Coordinates of C-alpha atoms and ligand atoms in Angstrom, one line a residue:
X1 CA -64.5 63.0 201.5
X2 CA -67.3 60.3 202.6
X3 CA -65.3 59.8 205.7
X4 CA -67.3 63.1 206.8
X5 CA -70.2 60.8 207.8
X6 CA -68.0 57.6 209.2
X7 CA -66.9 59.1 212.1
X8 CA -69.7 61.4 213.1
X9 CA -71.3 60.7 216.4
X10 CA -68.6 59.1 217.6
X11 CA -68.1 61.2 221.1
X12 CA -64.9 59.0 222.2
X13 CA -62.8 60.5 219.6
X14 CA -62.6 64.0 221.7
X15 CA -62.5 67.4 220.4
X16 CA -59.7 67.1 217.8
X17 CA -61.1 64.3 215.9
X18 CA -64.8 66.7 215.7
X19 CA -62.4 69.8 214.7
X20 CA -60.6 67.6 211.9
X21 CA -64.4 66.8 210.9
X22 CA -65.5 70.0 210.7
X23 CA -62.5 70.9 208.8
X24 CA -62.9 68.4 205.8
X25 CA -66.9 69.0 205.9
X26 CA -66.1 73.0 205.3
X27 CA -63.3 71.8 202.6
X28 CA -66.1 69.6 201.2
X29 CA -68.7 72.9 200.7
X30 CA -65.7 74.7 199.4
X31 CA -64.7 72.3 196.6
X32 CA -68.5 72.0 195.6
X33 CA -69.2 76.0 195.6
X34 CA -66.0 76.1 193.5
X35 CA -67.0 72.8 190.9
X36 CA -70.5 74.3 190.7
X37 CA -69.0 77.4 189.3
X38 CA -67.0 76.0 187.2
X39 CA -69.3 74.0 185.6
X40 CA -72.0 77.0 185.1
X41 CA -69.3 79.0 183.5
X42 CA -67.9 76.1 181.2
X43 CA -71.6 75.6 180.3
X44 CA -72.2 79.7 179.7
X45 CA -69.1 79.3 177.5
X46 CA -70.5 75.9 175.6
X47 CA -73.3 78.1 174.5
X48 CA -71.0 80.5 172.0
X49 CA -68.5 77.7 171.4
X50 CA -70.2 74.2 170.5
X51 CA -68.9 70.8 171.5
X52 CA -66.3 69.2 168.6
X53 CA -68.1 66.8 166.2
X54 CA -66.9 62.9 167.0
X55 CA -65.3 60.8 164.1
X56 CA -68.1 58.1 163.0
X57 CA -66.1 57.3 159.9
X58 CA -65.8 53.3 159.8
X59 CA -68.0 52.9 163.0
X60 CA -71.1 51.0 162.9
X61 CA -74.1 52.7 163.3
X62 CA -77.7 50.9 164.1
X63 CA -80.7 52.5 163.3
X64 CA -84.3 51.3 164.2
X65 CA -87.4 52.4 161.2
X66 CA -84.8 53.4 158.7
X67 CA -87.3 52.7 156.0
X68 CA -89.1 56.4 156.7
X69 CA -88.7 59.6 157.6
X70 CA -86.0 60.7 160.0
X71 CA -84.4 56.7 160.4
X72 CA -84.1 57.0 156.8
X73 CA -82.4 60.1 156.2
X74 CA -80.1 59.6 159.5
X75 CA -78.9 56.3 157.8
X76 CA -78.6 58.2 154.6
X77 CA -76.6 60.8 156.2
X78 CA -74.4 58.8 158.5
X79 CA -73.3 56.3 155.7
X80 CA -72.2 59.8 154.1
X81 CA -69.9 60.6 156.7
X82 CA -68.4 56.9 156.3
X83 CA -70.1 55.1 158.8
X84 CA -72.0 51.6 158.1
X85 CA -75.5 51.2 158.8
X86 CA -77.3 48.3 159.9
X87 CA -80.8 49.5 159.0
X88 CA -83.8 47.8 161.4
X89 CA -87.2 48.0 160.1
X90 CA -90.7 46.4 160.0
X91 CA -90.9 47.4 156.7
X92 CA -88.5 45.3 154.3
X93 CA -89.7 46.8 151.3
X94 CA -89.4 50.4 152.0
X95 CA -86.3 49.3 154.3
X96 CA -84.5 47.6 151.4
X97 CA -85.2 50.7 149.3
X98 CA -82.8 52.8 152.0
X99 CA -80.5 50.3 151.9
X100 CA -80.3 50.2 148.0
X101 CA -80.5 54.0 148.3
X102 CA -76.8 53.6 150.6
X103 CA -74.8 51.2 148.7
X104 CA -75.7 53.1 145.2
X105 CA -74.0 56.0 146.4
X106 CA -71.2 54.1 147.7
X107 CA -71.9 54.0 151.3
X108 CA -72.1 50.7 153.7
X109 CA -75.8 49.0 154.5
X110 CA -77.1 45.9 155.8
X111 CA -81.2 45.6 156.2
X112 CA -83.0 43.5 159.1
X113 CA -86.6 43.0 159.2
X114 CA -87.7 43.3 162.5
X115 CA -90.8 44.4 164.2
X116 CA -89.4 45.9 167.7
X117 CA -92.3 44.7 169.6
X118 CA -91.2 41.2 169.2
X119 CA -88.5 40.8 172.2
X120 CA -87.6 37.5 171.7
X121 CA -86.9 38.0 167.8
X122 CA -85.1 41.3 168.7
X123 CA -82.5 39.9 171.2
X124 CA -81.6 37.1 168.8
X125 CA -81.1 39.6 165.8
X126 CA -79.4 41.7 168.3
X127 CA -77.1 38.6 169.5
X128 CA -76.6 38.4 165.1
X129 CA -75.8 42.0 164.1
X130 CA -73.3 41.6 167.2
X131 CA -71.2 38.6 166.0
X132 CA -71.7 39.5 162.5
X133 CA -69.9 43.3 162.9
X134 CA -68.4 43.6 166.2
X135 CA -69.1 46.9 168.7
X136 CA -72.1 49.0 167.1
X137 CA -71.2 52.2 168.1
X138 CA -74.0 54.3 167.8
X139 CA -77.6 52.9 168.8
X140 CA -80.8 54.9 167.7
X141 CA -83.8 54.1 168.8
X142 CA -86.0 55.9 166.3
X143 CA -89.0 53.7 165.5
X144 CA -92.1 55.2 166.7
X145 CA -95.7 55.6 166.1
X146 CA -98.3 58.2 166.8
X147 CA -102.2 57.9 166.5
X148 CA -103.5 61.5 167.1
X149 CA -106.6 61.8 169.0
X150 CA -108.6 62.4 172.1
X151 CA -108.0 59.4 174.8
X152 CA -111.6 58.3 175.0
X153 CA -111.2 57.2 171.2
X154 CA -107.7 54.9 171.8
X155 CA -108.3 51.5 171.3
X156 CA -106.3 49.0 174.0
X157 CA -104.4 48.0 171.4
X158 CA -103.4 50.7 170.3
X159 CA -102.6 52.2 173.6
X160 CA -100.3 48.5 174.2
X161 CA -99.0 48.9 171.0
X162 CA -97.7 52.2 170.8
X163 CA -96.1 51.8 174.4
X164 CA -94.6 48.7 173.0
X165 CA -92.8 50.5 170.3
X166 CA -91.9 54.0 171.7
X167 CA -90.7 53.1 175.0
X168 CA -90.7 49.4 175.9
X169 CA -88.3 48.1 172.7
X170 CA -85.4 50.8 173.8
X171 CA -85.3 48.7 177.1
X172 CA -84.5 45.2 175.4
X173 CA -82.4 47.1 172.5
X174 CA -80.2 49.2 175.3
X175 CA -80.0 46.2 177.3
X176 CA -78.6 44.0 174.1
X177 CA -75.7 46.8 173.0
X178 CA -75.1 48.4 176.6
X179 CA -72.8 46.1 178.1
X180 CA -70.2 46.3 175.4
X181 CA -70.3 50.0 175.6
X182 CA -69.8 50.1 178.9
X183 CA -67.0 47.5 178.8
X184 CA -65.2 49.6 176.4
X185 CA -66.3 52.8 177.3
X186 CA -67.5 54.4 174.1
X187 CA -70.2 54.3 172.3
X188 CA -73.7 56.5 172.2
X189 CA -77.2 55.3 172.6
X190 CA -79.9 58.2 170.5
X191 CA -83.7 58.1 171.9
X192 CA -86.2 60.2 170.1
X193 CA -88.8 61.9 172.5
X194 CA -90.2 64.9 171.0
X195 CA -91.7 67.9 172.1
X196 CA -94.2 66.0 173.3
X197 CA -92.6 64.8 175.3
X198 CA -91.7 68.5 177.4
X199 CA -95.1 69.6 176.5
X200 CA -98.7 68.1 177.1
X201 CA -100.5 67.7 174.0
X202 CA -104.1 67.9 172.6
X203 CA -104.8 64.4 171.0
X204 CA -101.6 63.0 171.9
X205 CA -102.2 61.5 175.4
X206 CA -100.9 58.2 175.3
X207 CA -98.5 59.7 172.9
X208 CA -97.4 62.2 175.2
X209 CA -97.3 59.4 177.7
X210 CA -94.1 57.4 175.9
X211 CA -92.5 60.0 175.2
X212 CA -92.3 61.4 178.8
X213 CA -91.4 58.2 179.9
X214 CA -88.3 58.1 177.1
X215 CA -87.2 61.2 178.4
X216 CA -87.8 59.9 181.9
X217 CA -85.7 56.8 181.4
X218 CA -83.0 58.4 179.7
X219 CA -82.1 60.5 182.5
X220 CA -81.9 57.8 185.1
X221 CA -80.0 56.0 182.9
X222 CA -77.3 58.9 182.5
X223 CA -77.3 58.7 186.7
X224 CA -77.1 55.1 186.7
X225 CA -74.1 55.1 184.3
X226 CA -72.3 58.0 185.9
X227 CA -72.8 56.5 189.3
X228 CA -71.4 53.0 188.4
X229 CA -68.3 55.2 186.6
X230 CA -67.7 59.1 187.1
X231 CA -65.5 59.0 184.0
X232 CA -68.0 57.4 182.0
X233 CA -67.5 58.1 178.8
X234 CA -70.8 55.8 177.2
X235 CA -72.9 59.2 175.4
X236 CA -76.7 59.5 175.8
X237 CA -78.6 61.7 173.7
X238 CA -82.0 62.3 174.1
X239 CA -83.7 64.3 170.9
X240 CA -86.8 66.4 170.7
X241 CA -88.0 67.0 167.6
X242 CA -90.9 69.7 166.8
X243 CA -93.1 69.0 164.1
X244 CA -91.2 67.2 161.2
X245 CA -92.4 66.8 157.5
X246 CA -92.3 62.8 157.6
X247 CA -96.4 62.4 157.6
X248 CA -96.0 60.8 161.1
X249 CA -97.9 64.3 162.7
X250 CA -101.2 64.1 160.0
X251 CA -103.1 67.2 160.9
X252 CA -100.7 70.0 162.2
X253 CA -102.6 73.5 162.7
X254 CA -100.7 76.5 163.6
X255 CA -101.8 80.2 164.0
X256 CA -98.2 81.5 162.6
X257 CA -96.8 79.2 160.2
X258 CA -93.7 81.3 159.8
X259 CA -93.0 80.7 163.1
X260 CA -93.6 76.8 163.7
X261 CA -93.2 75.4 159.9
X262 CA -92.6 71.9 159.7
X263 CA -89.0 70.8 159.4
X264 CA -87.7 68.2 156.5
X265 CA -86.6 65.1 157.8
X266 CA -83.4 66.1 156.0
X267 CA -82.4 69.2 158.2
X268 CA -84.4 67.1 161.1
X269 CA -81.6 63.9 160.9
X270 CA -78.4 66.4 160.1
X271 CA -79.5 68.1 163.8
X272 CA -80.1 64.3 165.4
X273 CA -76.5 63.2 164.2
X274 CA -74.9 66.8 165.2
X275 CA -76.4 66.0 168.6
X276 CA -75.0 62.6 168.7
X277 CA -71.4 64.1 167.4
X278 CA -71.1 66.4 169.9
X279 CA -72.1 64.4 173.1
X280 CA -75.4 66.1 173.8
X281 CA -77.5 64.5 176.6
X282 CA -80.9 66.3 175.1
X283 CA -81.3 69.0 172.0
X284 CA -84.7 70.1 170.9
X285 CA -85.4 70.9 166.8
X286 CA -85.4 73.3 167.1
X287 CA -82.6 73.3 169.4
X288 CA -84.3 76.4 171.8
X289 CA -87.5 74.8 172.4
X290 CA -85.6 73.2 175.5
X291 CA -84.6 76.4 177.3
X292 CA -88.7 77.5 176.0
X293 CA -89.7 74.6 178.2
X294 CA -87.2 75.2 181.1
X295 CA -88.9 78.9 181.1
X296 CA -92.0 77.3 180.6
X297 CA -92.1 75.5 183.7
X298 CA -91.7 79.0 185.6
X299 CA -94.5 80.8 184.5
X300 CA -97.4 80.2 186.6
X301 CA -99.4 77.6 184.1
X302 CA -102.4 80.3 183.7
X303 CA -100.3 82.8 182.4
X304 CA -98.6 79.9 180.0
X305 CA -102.0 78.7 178.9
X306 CA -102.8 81.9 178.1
X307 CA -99.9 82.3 175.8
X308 CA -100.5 78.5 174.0
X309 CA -104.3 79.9 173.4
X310 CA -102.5 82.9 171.5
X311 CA -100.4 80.9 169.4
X312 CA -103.0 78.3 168.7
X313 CA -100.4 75.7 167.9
X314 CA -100.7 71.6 167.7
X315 CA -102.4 68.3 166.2
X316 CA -105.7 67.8 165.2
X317 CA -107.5 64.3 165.3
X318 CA -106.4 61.7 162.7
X319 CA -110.5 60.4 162.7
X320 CA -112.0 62.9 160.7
Ligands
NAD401 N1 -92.5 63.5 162.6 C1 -92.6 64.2 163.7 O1 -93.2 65.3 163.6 C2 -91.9 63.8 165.0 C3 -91.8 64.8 166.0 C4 -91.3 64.4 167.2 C5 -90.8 63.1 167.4 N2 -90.9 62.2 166.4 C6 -90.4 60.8 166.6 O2 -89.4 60.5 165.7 C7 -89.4 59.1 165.4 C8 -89.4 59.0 163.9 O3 -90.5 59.6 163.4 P1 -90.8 59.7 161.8 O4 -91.7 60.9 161.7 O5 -89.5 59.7 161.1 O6 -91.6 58.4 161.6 P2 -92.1 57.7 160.2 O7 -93.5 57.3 160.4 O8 -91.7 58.5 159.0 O9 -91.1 56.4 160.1 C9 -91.1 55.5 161.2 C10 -90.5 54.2 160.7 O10 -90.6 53.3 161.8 C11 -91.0 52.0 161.3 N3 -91.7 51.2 162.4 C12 -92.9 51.5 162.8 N4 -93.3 50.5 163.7 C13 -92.2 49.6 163.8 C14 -92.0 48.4 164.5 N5 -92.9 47.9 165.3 N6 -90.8 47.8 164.3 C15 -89.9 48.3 163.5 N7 -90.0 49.5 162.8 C16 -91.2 50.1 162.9 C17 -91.9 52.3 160.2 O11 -92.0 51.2 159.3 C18 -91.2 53.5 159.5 O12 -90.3 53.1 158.5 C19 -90.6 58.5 166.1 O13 -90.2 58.0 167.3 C20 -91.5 59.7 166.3 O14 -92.3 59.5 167.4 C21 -91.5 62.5 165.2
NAG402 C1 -85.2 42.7 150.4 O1 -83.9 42.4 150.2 C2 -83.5 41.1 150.5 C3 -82.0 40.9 150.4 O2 -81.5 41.6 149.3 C4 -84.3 40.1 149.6 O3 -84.1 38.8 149.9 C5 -85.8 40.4 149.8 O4 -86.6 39.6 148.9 C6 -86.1 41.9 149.6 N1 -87.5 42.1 150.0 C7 -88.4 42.9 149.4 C8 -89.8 43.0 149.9 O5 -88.0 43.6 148.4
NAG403 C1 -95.7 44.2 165.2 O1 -96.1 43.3 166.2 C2 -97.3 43.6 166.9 C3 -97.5 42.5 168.0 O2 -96.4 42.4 168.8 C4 -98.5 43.8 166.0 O3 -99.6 44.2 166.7 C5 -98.1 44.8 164.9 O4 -99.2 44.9 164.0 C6 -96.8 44.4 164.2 N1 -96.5 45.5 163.3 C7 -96.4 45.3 162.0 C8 -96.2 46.6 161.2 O5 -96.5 44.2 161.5

């Protein structure tokens, strides 16, 4: 259909050749009024009938800070369903532990120590991990670490250091296990944003921050991928988890507890690993607090603020 644009301008061509143009441009805006249709009602009809769950039985799964909270129950969960999980955390003792956890209740694990700021050691363990089991199928990139207050009280380190973790890592981990995805075309890569990372956040600046820019990169990716191959079949999921009961969020506060209790990381990792299953590119945990965003963003932001005063919900300081 690009030869639309080839042949405009072209005035020796006469009137038939212009007529022919015409003719494919108006075939053109017919086939895309028809696909966009389509595609609205296939997505109406996805809502009532969700997306059938993808086999991981036997397929590798790598998971980064599996020794804690939702990294650990995700590897506990998808070594349940048969898959084997390489386990990446800074923590070896507490990553050993979920490991141990795995193979006593008959499910596949294998531990790395590995801090994910450290690109050099993280290619070469990814180059290992690679040649010791073949095409990892599912990547998540999990790790993450949240200091919780206001912006004039963040250290540069800790500023450097969280960007390091939350965002910077997935770049040298997506780069590492990619390429074979896209040479086979299969395989998902998992990001955790969170909510803050569709809403701005008291105390959470920086935080806020990396997990914008997860969300940010992700969907350039899933452009980037789909423009190299329409047919791409390479899943990206990006997750956004509300408050979860890990201890990550310290100081939670909320007006209506019934409404906005915290999640356990149990119910937390079984949504992640639906998400993955079914080929989402984002879900919420809750899984509305997407469409609350996309709503959100409609409202003139006075009239918003004025509903976040009511509820009163969000993070207090970790300093006092
Ligand atoms: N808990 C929540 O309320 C919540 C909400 C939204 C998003 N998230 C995100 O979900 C992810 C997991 O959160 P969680 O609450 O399970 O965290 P957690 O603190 O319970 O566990 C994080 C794990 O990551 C590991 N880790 C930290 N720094 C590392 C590094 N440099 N290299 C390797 N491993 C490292 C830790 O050792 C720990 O085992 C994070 O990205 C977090 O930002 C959490
Ligand atoms: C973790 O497990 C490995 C391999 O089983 C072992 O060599 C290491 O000493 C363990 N580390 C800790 C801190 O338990
Ligand atoms: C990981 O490495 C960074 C430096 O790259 C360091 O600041 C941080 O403390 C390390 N994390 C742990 C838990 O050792």
């Amino acid at each position: 259909m690009s030869k639309v644009s080839q042949s405009a301008g072209n005035s020796n061509n006469g009137n038939s050749n212009d007529i022919y143009n015409i003719f494919l441009l108006v075939v053109d805006i017919l086939m895309l009024i028809a696909k966009f249709w389509i595609a609205i009602f296939e997505a109406v009809v996805g809502l009532f009938r969700p997306a059938p769950l993808e086999e991981v039985n036997g397929k590798v799964v790598l998971i980064t800070g599996t020794g804690h909270g939702m990294g650990k129950e995700m590897a506990l969960q998808y070594a349940k369903l048969g898959a084997t999980i390489l386990c990446w955390d800074v923590n070896e003792q507490t990553n050993n532990q979920t490991v141990k956890e795995i193979q006593k209740s008959g499910g596949k694990a294998f531990g790395y120590v590995c801090n994910v700021t450290k690109r050099e050691e993280l290619l070469e363990l990814a180059q290992k991990v690679r040649k010791e089991h073949g095409f990892i199928h599912v990547v998540v990139n999990n790790a993450g670490i949240m200091p919780c207050h206001p912006l004039l009280e963040h250290t540069e380190n800790e500023i450097r250091l969280m960007y390091d973790i939350n965002v910077i890592s997935h770049y040298w981990i997506i780069q590492s296990f990619l390429p074979d995805m896209i040479e086979r075309n299969e395989g998902s890569i998992v990001a955790l944003s969170s909510c803050a990372g569709l809403f701005g956040l008291v105390n959470l600046v920086p935080y806020c921050g990396t997990k914008f820019a997860v969300r940010g990169y992700m969907a350039a990716l899933a452009e980037e991928l789909r423009q190299k191959n329409p047919q791409s079949n390479v899943k990206l999921t990006t997750i956004y988890p509300y408050m979860i009961d890990t201890g990550l969020c310290k100081n939670p506060r909320y007006r209506f507890p019934s409404l906005f209790k915290l999640i356990s990381p149990q119910v937390a990792a079984g949504s992640i690993i639906e998400a993955q299953r079914q080929g989402l590119e984002e879900a919420a945990i809750p899984r509305h607090f997407v469409a609350v965003e996309k709503i959100g963003r409609l409202i003139p932001r006075k009239a918003m603020r004025l509903v976040n005063d009511f509820l009163d919900t969000g993070v207090d300081t970790d300093k006092h």
